[in-house]
Every structure is written in C-alpha cells, then in structure tokens.
mmCIF file of C-alpha atoms and ligand atoms in Angstrom:
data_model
loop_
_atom_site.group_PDB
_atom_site.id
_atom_site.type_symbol
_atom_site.label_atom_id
_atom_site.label_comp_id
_atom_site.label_asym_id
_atom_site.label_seq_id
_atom_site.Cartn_x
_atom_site.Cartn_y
_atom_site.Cartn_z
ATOM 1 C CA UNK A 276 97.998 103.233 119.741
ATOM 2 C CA UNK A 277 99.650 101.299 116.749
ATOM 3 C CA UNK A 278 103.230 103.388 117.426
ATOM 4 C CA UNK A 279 105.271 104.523 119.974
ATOM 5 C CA UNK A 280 103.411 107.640 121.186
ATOM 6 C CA UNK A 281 106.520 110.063 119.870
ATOM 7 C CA UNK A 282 106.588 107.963 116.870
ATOM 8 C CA UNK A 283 103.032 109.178 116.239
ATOM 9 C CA UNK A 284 103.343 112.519 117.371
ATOM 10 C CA UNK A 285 106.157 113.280 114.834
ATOM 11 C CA UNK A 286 104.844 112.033 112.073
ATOM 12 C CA UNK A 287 101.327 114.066 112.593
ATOM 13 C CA UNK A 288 103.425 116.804 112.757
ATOM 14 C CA UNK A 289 105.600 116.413 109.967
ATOM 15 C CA UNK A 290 102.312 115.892 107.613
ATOM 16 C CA UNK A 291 100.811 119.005 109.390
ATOM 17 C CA UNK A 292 104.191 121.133 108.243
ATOM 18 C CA UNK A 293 103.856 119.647 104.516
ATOM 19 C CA UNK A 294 100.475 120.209 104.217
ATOM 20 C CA UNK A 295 100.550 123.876 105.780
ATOM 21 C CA UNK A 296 103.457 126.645 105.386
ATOM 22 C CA UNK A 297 104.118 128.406 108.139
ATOM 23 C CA UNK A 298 103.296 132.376 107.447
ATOM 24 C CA UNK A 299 105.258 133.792 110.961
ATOM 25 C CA UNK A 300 106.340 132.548 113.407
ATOM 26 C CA UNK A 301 103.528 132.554 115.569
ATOM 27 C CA UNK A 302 102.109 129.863 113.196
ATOM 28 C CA UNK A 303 104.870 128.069 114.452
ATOM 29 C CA UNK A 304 104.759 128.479 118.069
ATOM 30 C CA UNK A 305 101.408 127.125 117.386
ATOM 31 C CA UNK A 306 102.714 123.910 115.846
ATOM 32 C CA UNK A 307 105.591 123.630 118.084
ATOM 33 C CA UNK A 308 103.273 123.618 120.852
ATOM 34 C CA UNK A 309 100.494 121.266 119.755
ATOM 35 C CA UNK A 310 102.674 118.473 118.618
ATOM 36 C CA UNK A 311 104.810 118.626 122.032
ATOM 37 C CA UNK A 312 108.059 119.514 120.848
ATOM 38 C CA UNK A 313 110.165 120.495 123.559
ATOM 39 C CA UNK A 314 113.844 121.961 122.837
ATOM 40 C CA UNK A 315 115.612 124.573 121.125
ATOM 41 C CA UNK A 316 113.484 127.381 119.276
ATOM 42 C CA UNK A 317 115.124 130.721 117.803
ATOM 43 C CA UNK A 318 111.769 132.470 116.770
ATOM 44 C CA UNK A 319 113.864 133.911 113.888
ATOM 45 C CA UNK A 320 112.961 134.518 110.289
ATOM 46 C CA UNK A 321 115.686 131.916 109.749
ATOM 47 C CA UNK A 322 114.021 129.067 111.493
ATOM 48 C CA UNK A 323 110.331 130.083 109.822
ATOM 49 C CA UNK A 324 112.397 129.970 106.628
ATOM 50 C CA UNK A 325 114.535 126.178 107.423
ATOM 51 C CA UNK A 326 111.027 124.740 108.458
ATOM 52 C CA UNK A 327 108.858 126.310 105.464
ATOM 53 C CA UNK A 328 112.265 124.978 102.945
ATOM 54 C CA UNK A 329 111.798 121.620 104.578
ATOM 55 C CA UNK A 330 108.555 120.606 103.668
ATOM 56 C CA UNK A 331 109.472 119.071 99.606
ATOM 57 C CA UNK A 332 112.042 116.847 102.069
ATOM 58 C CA UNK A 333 109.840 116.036 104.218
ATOM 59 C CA UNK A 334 106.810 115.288 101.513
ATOM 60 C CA UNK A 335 108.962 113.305 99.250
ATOM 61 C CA UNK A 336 110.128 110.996 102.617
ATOM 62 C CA UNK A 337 106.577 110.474 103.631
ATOM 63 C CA UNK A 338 105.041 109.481 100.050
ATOM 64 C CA UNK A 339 107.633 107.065 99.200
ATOM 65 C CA UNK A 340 106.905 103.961 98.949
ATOM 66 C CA UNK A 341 108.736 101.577 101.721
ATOM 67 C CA UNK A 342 112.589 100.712 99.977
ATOM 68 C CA UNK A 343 112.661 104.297 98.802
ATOM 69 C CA UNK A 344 111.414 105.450 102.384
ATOM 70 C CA UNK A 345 114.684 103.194 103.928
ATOM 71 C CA UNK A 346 116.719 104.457 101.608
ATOM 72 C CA UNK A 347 115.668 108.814 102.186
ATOM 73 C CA UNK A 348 116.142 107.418 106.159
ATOM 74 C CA UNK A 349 119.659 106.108 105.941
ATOM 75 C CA UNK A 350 120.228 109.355 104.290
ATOM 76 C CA UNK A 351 118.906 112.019 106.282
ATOM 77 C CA UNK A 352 119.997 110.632 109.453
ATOM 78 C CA UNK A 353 123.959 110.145 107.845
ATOM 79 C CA UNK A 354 123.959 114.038 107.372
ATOM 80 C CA UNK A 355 122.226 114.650 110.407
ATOM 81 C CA UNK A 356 124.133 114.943 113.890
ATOM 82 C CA UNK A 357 122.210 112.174 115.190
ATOM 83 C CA UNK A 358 122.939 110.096 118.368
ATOM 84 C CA UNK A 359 119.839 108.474 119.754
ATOM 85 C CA UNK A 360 119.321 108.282 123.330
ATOM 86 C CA UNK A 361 115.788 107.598 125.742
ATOM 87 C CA UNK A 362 114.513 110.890 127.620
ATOM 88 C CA UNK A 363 111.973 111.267 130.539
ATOM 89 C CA UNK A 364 110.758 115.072 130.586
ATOM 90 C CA UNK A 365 107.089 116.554 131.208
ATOM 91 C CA UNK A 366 104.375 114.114 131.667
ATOM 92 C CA UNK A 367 106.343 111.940 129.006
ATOM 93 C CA UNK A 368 107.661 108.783 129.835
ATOM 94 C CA UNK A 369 110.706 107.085 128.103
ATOM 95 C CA UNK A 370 110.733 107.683 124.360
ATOM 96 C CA UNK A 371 113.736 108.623 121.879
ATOM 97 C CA UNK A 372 115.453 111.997 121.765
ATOM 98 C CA UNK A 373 117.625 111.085 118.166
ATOM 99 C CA UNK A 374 119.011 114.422 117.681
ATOM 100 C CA UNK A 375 120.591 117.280 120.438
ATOM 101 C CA UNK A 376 117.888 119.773 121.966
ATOM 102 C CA UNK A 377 119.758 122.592 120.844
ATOM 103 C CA UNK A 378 120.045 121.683 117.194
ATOM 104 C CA UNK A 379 117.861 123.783 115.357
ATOM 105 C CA UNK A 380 114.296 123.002 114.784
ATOM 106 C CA UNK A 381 114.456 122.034 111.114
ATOM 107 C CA UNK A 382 117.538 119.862 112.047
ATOM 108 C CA UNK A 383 115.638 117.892 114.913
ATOM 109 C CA UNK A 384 112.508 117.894 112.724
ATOM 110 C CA UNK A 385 114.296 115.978 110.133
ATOM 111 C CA UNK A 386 115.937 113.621 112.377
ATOM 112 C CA UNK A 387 112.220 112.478 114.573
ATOM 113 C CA UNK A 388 110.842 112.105 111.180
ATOM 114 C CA UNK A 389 113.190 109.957 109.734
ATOM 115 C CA UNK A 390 113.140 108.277 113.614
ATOM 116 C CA UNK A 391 109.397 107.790 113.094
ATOM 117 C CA UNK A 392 109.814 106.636 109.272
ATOM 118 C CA UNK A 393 111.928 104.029 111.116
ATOM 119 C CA UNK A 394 108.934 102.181 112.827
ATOM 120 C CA UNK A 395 106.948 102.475 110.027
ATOM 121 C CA UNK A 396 109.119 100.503 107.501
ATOM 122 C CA UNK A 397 109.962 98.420 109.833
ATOM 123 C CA UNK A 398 106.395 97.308 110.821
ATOM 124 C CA UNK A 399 105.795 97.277 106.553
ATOM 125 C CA UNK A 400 103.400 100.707 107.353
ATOM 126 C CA UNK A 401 104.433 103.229 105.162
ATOM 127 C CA UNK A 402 100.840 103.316 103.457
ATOM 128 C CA UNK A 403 99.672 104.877 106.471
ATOM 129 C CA UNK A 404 100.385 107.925 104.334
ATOM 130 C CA UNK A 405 98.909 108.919 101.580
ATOM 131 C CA UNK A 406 97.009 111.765 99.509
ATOM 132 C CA UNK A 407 94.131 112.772 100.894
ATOM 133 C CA UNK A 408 91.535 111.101 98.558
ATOM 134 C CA UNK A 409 89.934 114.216 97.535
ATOM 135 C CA UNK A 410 90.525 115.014 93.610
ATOM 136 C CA UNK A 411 91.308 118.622 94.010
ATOM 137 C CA UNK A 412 93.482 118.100 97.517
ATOM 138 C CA UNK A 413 97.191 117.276 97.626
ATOM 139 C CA UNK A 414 97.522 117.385 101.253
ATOM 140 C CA UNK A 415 98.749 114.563 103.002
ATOM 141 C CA UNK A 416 96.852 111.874 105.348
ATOM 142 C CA UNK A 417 98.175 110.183 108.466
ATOM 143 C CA UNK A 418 95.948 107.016 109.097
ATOM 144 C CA UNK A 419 96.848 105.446 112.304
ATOM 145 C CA UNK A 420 93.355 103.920 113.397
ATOM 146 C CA UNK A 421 93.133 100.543 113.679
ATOM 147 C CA UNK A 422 90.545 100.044 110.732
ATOM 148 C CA UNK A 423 92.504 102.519 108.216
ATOM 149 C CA UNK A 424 89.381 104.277 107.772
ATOM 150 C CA UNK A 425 91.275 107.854 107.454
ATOM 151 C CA UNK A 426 91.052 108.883 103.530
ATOM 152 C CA UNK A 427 90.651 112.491 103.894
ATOM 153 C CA UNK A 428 93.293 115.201 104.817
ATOM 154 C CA UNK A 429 90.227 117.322 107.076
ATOM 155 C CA UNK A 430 86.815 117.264 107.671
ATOM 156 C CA UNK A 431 86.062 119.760 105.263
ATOM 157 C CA UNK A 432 87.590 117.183 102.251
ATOM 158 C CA UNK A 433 86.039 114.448 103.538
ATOM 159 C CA UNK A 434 82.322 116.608 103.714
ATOM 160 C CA UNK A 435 83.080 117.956 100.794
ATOM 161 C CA UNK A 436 82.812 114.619 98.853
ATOM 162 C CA UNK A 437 80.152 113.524 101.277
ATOM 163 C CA UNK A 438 78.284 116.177 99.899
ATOM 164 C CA UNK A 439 79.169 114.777 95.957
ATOM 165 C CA UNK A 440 78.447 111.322 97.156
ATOM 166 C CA UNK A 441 75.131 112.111 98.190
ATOM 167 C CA UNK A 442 74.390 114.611 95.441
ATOM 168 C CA UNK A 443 75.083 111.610 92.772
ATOM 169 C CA UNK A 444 72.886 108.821 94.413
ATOM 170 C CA UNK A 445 70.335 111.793 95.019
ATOM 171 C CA UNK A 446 70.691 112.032 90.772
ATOM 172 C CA UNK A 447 70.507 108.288 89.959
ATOM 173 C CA UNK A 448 67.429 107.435 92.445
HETATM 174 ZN ZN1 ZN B 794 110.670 114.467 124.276
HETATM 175 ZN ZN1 ZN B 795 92.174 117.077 101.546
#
C-alpha cells in the first residue's frame, strides 16, 4: 500500500462518483457499501442529488495539478465542519474520521477527499490521477501500484486500445 488504507479508499471512491452518476439510490447503496463508508445515509432524492452535484467539485480537485490541489484543499475543508479525529470501528484499525458521522454524505465525501488530497500533495503524488489514456474516455484513473502501470479508467478502455494496438502492428508487418 503506498497510502494510508482510508486515504486510498476515498480517493477510489471519489474517482468512482466522478466517473459514474448515480441514477437512484440503490446505485448508491452500492457505492456506499463497496468503498466502506460507514455513517450517516438519508436514502433521499436529496442526497442522490448533493452526491450526483458534487462530482465537477470533486473532478476539478482531483485533476489539478499539486499548488492548485493545496489550494481547492484549504478551501473545501474551511467551509466544511471539519474537526479531525482517529476512529477504530469494524475490522478497521485507527485511521481519520475528518468530518461528523451524521453530516450528510456529500458533506463527509468532500471532507475524506480533500483528507486524502492531503497525503497526496504532501508525498508530491497528485499525478496518481489522471485521464484515462483512452482518446474517446474522460473518466478518471487512480494509479496507486507501485510501478504506475494504471493508464486506463477499466478493462474495457484499456482492451479496447489493446485491440488498436494490435490491429496497427498487424497493418505494418
Ligand atoms: Zn471509518
Ligand atoms: Zn477509460
């Protein structure tokens, strides 16, 4: 692991939120449960609407580049009820609650991404996001292996250019 295991978990879900909106809220019970939130949830219209509005936020925080990224931090967590504090729940050990568990879920979203941007400009890591590399794709990619060999948003984008790779050398030979 190159992060704090909540620092990674937030940001994969923060790219998974810009790169998908959320149709009901069963897309985001989905979510909610795969990236191990724990806390508050309304299963509203109103919170599928706060998370779904969050996502240009969130996508212009996670492709800035590093004095931008300090700067959209300082920000968000100024306007943000934020008070930091370590937490032991589940089969988590200690890692940082920033943010009250009964905020709303688009609050506390905002505040453990801009938590997680934290490491990341810290360590000088910001591109560990990116586009994924695909012409036609404008998702966003979340490389933390070791090797940065993560270019692709999915599978399918990164067969998908397989596929025109090997078509082209096919061609040429
Ligand atoms: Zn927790
Ligand atoms: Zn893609």
């Amino acid at each position: 692991m190159l992060f704090a295991y909540d620092t990674e978990c937030s940001l994969r879900a923060a790219v998974t939120l810009v790169n998908t909106a959320f149709a009901t809220t069963a897309d985001v019970d989905t979510w909610y449960a795969h990236h191990e939130y724990t806390g508050r949830r309304d299963r509203d219209a109103a919170e599928l609407a706060a998370l779904n509005a969050l996502r240009p936020a969130l996508r212009d925080l996670l492709t800035s580049d590093r004095d931008r990224a300090a700067t959209l931090v300082n920000d968000l967590l100024a306007q943000a009820p934020a008070s930091p504090r370590l937490v032991r729940h589940g089969d988590l050990d200690w890692h940082v609650h920033a943010i009250a568990d009964n905020a709303p879920l688009a609050a506390r979203v905002t505040v453990e991404t801009a938590m997680a941007m934290i490491d990341l400009v810290r360590a000088d890591e910001v591109s560990r996001l990116s586009q994924c590399t695909d012409d036609t794709c404008d998702n966003l990619v979340i490389d933390l292996t070791r090797n940065r060999s993560r270019r692709f948003c999915s599978t399918a984008c990164a067969n998908r250019n397989a596929v025109a790779a090997y078509r082209a050398r096919a061609k040429k030979g």
